[in-house]
PDB file of C-alpha atoms and ligand atoms in Angstrom:
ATOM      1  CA  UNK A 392      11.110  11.094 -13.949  1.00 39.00           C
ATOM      2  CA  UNK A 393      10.412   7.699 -15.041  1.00 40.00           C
ATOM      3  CA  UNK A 394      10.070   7.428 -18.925  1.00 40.00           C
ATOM      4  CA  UNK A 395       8.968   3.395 -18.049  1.00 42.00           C
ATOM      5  CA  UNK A 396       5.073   3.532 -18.612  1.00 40.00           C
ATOM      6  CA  UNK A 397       3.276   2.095 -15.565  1.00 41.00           C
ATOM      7  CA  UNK A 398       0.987  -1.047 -16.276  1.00 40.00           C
ATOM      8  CA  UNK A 399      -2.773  -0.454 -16.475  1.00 42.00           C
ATOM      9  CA  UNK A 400      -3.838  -3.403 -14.588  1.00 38.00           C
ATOM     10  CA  UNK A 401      -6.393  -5.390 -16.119  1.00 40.00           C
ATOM     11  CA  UNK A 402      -8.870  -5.438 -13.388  1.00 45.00           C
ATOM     12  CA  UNK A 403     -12.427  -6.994 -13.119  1.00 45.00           C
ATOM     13  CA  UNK A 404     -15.117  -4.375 -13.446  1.00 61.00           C
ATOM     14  CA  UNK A 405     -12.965  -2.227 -14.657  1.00 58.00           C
ATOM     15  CA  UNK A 406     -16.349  -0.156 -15.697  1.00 71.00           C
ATOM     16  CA  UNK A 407     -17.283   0.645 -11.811  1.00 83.00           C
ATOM     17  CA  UNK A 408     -15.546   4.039 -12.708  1.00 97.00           C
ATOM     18  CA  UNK A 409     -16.857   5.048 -15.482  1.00 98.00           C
ATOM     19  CA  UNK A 410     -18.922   8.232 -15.460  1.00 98.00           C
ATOM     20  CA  UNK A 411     -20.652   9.997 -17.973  1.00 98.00           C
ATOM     21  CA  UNK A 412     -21.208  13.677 -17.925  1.00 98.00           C
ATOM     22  CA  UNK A 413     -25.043  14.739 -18.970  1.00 98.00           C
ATOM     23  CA  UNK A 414     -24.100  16.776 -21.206  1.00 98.00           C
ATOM     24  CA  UNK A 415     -22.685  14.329 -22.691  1.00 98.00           C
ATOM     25  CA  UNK A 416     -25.591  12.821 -23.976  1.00 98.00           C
ATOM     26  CA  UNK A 417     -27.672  16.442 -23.749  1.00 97.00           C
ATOM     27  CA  UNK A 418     -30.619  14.816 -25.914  1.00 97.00           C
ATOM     28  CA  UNK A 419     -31.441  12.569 -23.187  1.00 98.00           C
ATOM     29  CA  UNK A 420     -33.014  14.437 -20.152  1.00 97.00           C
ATOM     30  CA  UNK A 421     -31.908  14.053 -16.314  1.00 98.00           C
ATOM     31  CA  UNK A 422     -34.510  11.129 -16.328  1.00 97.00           C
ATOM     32  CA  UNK A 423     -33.688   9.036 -19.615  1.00 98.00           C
ATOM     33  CA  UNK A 424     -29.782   9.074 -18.059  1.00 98.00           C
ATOM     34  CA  UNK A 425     -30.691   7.613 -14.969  1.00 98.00           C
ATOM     35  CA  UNK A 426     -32.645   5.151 -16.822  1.00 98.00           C
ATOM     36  CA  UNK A 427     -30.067   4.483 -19.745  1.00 98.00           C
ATOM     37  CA  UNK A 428     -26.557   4.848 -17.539  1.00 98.00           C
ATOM     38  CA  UNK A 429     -26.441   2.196 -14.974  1.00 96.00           C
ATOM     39  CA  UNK A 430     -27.647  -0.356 -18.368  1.00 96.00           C
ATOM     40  CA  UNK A 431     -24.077  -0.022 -19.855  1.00 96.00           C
ATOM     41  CA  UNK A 432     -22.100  -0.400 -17.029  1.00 96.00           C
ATOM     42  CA  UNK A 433     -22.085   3.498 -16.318  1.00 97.00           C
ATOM     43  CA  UNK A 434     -21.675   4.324 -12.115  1.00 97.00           C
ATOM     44  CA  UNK A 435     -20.810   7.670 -11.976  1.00 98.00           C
ATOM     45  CA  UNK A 436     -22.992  11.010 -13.181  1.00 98.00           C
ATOM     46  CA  UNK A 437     -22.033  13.940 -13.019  1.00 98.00           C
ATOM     47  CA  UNK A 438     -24.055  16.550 -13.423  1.00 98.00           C
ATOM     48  CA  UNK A 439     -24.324  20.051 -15.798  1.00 98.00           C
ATOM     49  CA  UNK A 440     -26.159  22.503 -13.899  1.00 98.00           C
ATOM     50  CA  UNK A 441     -28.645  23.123 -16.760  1.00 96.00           C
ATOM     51  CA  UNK A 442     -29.841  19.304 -16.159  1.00 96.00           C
ATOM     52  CA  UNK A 443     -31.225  20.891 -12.543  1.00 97.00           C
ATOM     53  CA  UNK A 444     -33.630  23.328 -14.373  1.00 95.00           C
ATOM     54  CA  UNK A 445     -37.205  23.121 -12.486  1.00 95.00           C
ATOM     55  CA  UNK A 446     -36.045  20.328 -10.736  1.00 97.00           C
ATOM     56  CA  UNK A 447     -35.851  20.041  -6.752  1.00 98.00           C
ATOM     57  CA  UNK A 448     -32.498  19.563  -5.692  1.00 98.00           C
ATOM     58  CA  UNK A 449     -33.042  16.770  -3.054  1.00 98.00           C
ATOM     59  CA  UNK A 450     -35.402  14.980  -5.148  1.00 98.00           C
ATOM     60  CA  UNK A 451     -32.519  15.188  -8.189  1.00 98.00           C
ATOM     61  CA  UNK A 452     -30.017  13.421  -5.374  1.00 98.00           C
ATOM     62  CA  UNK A 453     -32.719  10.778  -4.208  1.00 98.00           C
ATOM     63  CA  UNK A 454     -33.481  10.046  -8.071  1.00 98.00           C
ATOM     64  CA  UNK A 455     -29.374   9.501  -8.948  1.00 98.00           C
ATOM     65  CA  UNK A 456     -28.875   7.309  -5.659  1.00 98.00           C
ATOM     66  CA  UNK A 457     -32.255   5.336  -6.060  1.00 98.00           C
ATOM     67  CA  UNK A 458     -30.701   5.088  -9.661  1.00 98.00           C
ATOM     68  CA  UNK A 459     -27.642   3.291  -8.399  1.00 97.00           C
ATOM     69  CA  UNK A 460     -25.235   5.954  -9.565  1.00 98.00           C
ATOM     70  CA  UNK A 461     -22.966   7.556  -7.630  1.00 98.00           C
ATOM     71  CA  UNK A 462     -23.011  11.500  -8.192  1.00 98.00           C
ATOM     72  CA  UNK A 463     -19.467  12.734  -8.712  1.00 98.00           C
ATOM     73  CA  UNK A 464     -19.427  16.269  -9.489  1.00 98.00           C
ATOM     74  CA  UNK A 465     -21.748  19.555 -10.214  1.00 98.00           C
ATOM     75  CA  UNK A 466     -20.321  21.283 -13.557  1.00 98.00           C
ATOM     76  CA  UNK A 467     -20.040  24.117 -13.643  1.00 98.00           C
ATOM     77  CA  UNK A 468     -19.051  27.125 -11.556  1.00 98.00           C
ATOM     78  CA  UNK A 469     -16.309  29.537 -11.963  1.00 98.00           C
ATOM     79  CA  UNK A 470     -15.802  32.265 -15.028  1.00 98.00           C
ATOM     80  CA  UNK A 471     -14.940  34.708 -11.884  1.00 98.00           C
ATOM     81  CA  UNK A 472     -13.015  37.461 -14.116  1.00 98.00           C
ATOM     82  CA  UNK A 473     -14.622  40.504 -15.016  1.00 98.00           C
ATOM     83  CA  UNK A 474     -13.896  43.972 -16.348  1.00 97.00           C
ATOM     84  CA  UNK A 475     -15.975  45.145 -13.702  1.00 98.00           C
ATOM     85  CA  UNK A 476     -16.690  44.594 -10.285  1.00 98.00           C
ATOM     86  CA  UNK A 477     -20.481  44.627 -10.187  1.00 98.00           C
ATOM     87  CA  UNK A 478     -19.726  41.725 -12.929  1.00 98.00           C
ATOM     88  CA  UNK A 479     -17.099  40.050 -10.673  1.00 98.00           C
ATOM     89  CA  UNK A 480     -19.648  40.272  -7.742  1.00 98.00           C
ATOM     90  CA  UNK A 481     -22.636  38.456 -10.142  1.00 98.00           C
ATOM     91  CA  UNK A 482     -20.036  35.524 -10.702  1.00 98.00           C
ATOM     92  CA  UNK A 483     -19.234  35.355  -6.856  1.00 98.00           C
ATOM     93  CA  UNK A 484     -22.761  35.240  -6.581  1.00 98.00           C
ATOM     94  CA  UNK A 485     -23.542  32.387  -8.979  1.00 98.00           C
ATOM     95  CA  UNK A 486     -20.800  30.243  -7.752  1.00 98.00           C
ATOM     96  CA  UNK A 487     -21.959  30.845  -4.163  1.00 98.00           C
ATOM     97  CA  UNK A 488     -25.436  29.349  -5.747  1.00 98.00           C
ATOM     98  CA  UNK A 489     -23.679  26.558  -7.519  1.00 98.00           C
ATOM     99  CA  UNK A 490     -22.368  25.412  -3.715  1.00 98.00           C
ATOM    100  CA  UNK A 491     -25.884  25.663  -2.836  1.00 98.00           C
ATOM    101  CA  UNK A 492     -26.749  23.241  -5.754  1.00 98.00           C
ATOM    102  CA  UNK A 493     -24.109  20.851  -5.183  1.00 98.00           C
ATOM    103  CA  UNK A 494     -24.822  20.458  -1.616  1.00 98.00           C
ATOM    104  CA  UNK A 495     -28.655  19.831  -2.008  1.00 98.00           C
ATOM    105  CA  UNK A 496     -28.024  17.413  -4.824  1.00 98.00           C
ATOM    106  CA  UNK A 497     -25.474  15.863  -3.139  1.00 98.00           C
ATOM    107  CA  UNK A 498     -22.208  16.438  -5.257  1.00 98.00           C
ATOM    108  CA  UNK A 499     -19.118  16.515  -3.751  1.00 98.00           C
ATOM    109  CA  UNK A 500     -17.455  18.302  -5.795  1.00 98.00           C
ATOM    110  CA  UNK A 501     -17.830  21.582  -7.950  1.00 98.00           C
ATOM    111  CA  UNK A 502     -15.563  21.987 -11.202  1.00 98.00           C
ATOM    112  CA  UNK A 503     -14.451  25.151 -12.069  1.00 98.00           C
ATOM    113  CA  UNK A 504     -13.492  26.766 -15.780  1.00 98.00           C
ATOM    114  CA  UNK A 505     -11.929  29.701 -14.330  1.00 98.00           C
ATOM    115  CA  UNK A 506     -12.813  31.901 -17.113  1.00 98.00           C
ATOM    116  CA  UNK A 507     -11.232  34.970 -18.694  1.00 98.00           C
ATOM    117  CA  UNK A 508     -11.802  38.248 -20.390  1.00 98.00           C
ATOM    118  CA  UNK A 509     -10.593  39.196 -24.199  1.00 98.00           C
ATOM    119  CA  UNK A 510      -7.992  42.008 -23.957  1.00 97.00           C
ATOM    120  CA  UNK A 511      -7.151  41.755 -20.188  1.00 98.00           C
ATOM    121  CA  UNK A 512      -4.068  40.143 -19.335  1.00 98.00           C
ATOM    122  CA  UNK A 513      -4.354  36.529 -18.488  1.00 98.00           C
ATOM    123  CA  UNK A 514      -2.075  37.528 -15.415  1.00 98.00           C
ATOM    124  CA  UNK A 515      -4.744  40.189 -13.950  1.00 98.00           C
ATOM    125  CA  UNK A 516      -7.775  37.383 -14.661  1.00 98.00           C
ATOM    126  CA  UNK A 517      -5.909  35.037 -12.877  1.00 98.00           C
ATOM    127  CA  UNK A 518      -5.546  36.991  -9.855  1.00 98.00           C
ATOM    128  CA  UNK A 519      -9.545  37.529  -9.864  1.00 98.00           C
ATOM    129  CA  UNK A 520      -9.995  34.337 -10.736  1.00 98.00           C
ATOM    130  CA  UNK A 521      -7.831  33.519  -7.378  1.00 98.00           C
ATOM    131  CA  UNK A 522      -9.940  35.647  -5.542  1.00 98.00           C
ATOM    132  CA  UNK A 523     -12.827  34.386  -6.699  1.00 98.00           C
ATOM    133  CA  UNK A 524     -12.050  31.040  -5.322  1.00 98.00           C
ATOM    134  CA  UNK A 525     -11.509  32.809  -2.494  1.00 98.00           C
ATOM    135  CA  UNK A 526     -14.814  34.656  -2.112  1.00 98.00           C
ATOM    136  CA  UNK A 527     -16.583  31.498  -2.481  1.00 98.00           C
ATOM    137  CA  UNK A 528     -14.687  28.467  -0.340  1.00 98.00           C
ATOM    138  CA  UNK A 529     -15.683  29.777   3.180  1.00 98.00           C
ATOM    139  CA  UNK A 530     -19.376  28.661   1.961  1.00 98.00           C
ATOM    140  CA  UNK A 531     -17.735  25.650  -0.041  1.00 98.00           C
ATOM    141  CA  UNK A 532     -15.884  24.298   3.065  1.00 98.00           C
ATOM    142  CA  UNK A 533     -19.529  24.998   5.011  1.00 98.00           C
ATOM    143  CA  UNK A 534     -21.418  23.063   2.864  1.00 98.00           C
ATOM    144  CA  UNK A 535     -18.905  20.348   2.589  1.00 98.00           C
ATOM    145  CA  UNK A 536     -18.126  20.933  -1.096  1.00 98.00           C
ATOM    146  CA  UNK A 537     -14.840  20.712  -2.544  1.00 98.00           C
ATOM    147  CA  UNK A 538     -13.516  22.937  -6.157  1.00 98.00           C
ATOM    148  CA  UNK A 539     -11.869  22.175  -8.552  1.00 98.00           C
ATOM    149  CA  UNK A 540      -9.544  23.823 -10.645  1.00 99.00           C
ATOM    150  CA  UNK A 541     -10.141  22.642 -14.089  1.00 98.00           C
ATOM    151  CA  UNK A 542      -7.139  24.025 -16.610  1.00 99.00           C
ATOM    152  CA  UNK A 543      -8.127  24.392 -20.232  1.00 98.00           C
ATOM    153  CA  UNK A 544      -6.313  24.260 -23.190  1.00 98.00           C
ATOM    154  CA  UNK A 545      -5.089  27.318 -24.065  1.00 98.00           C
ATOM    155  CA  UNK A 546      -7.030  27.895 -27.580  1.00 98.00           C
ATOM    156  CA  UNK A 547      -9.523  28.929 -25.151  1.00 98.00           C
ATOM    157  CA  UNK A 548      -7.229  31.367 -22.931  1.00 98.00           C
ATOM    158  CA  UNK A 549      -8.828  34.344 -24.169  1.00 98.00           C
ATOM    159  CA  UNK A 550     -12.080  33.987 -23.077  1.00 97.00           C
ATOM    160  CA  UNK A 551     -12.925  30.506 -21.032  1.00 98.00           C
ATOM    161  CA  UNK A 552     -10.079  30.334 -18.547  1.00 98.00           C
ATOM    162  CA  UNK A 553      -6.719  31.937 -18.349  1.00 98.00           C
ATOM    163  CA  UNK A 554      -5.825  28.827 -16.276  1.00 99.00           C
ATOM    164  CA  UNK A 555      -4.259  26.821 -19.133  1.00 98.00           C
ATOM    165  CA  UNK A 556      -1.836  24.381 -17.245  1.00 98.00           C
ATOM    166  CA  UNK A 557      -1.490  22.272 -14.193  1.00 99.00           C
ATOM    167  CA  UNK A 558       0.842  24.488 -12.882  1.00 98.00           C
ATOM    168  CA  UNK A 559      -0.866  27.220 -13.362  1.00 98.00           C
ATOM    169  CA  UNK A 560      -3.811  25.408 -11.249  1.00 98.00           C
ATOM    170  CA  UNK A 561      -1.277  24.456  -8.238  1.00 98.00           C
ATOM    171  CA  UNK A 562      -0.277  28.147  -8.228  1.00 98.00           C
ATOM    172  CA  UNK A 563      -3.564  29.099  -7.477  1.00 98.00           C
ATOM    173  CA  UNK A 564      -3.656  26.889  -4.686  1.00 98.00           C
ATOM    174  CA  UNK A 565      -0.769  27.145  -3.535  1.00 98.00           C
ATOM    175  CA  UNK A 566      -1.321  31.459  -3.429  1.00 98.00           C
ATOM    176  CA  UNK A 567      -4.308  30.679  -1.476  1.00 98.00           C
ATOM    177  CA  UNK A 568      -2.865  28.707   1.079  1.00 96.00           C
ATOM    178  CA  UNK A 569      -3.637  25.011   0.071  1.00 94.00           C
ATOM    179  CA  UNK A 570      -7.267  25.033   1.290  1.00 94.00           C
ATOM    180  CA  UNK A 571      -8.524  21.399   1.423  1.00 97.00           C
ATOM    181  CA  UNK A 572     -11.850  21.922  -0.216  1.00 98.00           C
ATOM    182  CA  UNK A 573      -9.621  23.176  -3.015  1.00 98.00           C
ATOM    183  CA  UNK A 574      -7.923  21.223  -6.060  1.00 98.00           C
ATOM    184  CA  UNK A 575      -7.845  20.340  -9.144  1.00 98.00           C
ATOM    185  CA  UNK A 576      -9.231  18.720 -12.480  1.00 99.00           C
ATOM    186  CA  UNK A 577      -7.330  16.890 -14.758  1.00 99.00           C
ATOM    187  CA  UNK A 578      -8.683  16.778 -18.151  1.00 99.00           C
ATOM    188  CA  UNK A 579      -7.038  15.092 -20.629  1.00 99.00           C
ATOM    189  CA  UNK A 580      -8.099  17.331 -23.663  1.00 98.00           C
ATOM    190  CA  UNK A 581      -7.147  20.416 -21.868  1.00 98.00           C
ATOM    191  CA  UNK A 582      -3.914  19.407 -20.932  1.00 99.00           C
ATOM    192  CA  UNK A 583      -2.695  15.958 -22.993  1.00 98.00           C
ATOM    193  CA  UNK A 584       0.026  18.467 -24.991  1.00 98.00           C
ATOM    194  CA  UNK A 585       1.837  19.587 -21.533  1.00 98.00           C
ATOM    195  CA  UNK A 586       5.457  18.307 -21.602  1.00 98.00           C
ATOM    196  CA  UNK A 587       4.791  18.875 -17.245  1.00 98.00           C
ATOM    197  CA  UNK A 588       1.748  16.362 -17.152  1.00 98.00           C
ATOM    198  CA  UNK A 589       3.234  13.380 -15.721  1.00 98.00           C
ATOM    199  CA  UNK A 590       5.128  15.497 -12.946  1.00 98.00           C
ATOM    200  CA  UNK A 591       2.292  17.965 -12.688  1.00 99.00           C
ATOM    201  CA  UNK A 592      -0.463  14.852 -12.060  1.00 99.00           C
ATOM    202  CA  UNK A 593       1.732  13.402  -9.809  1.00 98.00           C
ATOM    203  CA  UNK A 594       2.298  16.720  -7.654  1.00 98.00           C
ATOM    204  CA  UNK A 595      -1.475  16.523  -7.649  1.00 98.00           C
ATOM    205  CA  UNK A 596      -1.223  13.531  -6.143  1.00 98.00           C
ATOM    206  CA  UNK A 597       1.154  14.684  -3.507  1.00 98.00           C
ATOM    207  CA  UNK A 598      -0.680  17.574  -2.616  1.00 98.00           C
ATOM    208  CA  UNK A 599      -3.884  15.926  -2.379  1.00 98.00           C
ATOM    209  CA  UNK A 600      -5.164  18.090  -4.810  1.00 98.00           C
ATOM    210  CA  UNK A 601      -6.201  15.204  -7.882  1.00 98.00           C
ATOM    211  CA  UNK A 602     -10.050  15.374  -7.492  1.00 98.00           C
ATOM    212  CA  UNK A 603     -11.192  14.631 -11.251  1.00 99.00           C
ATOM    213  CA  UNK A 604     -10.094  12.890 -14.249  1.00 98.00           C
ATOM    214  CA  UNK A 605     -11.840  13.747 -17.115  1.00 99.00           C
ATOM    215  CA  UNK A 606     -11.471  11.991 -20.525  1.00 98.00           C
ATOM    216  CA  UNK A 607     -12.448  12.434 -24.355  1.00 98.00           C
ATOM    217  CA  UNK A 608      -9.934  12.449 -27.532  1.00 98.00           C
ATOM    218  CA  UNK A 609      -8.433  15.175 -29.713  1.00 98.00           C
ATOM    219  CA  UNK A 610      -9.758  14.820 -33.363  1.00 98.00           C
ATOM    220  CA  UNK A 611      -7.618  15.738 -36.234  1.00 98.00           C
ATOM    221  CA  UNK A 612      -8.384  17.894 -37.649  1.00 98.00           C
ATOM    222  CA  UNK A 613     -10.515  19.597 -34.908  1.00 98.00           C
ATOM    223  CA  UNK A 614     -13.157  21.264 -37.054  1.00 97.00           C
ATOM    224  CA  UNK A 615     -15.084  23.177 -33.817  1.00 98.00           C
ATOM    225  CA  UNK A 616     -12.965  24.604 -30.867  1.00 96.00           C
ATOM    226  CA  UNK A 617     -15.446  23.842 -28.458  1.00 97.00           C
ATOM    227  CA  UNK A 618     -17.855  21.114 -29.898  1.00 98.00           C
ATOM    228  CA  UNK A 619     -15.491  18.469 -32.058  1.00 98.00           C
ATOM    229  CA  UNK A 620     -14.046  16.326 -29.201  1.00 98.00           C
ATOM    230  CA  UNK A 621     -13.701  12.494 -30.335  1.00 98.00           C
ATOM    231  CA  UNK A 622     -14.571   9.171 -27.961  1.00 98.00           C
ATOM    232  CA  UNK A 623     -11.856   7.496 -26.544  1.00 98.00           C
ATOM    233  CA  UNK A 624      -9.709   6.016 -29.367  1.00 98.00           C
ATOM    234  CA  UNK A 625     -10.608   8.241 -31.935  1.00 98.00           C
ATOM    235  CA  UNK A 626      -8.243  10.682 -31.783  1.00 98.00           C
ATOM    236  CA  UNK A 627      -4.383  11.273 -30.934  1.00 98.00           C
ATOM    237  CA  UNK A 628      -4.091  11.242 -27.033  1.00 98.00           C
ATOM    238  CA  UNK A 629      -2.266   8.427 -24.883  1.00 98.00           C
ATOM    239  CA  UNK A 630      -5.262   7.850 -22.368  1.00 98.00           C
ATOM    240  CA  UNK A 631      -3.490   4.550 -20.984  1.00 98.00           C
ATOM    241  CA  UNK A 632      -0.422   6.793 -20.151  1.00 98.00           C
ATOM    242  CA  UNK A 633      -2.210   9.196 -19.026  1.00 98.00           C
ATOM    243  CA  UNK A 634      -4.542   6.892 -16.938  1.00 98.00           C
ATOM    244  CA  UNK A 635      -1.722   5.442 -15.954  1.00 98.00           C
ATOM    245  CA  UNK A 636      -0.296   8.243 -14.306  1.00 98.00           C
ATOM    246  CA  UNK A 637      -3.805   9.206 -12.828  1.00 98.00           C
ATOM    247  CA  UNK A 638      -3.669   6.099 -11.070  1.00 98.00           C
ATOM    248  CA  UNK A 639       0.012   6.060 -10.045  1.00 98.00           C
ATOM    249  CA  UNK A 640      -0.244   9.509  -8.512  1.00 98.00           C
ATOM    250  CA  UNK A 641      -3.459   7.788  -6.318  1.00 98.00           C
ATOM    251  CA  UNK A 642      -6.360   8.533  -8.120  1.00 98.00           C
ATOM    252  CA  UNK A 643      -9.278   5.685  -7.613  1.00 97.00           C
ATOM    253  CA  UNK A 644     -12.168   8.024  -8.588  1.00 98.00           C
ATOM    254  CA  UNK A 645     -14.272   7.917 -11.877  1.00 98.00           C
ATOM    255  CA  UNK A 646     -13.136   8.815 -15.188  1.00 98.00           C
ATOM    256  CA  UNK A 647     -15.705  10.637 -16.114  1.00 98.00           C
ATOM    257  CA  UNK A 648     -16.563  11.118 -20.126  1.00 98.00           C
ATOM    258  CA  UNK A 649     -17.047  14.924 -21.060  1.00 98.00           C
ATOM    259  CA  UNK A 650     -17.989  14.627 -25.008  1.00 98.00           C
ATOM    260  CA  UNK A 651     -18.958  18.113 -26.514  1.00 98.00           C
ATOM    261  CA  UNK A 652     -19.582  17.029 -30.267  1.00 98.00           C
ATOM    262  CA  UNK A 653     -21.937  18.057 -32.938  1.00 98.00           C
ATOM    263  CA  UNK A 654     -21.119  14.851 -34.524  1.00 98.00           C
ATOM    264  CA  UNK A 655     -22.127  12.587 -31.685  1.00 98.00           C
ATOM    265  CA  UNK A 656     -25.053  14.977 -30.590  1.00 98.00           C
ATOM    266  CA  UNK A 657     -26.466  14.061 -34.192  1.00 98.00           C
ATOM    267  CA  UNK A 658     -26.659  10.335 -33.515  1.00 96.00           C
ATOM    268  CA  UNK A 659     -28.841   8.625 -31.759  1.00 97.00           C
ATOM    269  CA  UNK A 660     -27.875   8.885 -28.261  1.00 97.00           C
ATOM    270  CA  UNK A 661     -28.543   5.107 -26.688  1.00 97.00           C
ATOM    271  CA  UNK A 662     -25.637   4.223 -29.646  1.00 98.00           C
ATOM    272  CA  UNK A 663     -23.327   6.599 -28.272  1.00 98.00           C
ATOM    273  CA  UNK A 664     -24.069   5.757 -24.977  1.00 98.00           C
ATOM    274  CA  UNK A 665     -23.346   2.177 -26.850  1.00 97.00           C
ATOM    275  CA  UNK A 666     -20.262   3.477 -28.384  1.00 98.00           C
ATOM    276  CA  UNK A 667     -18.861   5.411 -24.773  1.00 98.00           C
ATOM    277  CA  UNK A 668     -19.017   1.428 -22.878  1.00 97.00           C
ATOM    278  CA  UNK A 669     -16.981   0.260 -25.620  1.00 97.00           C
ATOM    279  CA  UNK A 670     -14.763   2.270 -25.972  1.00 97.00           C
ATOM    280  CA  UNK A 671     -13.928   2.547 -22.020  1.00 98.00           C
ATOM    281  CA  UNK A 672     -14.064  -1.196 -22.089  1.00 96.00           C
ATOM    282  CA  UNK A 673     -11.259  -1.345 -24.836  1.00 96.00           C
ATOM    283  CA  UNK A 674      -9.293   0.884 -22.981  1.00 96.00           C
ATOM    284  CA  UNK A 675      -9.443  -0.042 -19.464  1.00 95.00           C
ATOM    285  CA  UNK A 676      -9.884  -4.128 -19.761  1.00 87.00           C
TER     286      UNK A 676
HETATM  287 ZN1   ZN L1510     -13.632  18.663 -18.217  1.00 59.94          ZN
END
């Protein structure tokens, strides 16, 4: 492995892939975003599913494309494990209807937190959450729909996903056969700490299996285990390595900007919005 750290090329419009994440800035609605996005140099959306309440789904895809954006992913489906099966059968269920929102939206792409169940062993909810996956990707491949695996950190093994590492993520599709509709999401405060990342992103990119990039910062210290992430440049990761190796492993897609804080949910959201171009411009220019 290569301890030189590939160049970031500074490249004109650097910004055509940056995406922001609604939920990013939740106190906008669906329609302030498309208004607001495409003003800071924002091209990609992705969308939280809770964004498509009493909407229509075709009119949400005609909206985002009228909007200029370009609609990256649906988040989220997965939590497939279960203690029981009736439960395991509801999450089948609700995936199958996340496919269904994807494709009427027009998403390509459905990201998965895998999910997991206190006091079962992460080994038994990773074999639901494999067949899961595999309950649901008949209807994914039908409706032209790709998953992804998203790993999370492991602070949240015990309950959000006992997928934890990138490894963990190309075991899963590796076990069920290397489906093409099926890969995986790289987000950098899941899996910055991994001392695999730069060969795991880069088998990714082998296997054809790098769908997402996702990026944020790791605050110190991190006060909330689920709604403290920092903006780029606040916090401790290496996002030009990282981006780096994104790119080197073939990755041209959006980095997309998934920001759960209380902190910047408190401020006024056209700043952060503000705040997100900057800080992507400062990183990738
Ligand atoms: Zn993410």
């Amino acid at each position: 492995m290569s301890s030189e750290l590939p160049t970031i090329l500074s490249q004109p419009g650097a910004e055509a892939r940056l995406c922001v994440h609604t939920i990013t800035t939740k106190q906008l609605s669906l329609e302030e975003c498309l208004a607001e996005f495409p003003k800071r140099g924002v091209s990609g959306l992705t969308i939280w599913r809770q964004a498509l309440e009493g909407r229509k789904l075709a009119a949400v895809g005609r909206r985002v494309r009228e909007a200029g954006l370009e609609l990256v992913s649906l988040c989220r489906g997965g939590f497939f494990p279960a203690s029981d099966a009736a439960a395991r059968q509801r999450a089948v269920d609700d995936n199958l209807l996340s496919i269904e929102q994807a494709h009427g939206i027009g998403a390509p792409l459905i990201v998965l937190v895998c999910g997991a169940v206190p006091g079962q062993s992460l080994a038994e909810s990773r074999k639901q959450i494999a067949d899961g996956i595999a309950a649901v990707l008949p209807a994914a491949a039908q409706a032209g729909v790709r998953l992804a695996i998203e790993p999370l950190h492991p602070m949240y093994a015990d309950d959000r996903s006992a997928v934890n590492t990138l490894r963990q993520a190309h075991e899963i599709c590796d076990a069920l056969g290397s489906p093409e509709s099926l890969g995986i999401a790289v987000d950098a405060y899941h899996v910055w700490w991994d001392p695999e990342l730069e060969a795991q992103i880069a088998l990714a990119g082998q296997t054809g299996r790098l769908l997402a990039f996702h990026i944020c910062d790791w605050l110190t210290p991190t006060c909330d285990l689920l709604n403290d992430r920092g903006l780029m440049g606040e916090g401790c990761i290496n996002l030009r390595e990282m981006s780096a190796w994104v790119d080197a492993a073939g990755f041209a897609g959006h980095r997309e900007v998934e920001i759960f804080s209380n902190r910047w949910w408190a401020a006024e959201p056209r700043h952060f919005l503000e705040e997100i171009a900057a800080s992507y411009r400062r990183l990738y220019s």
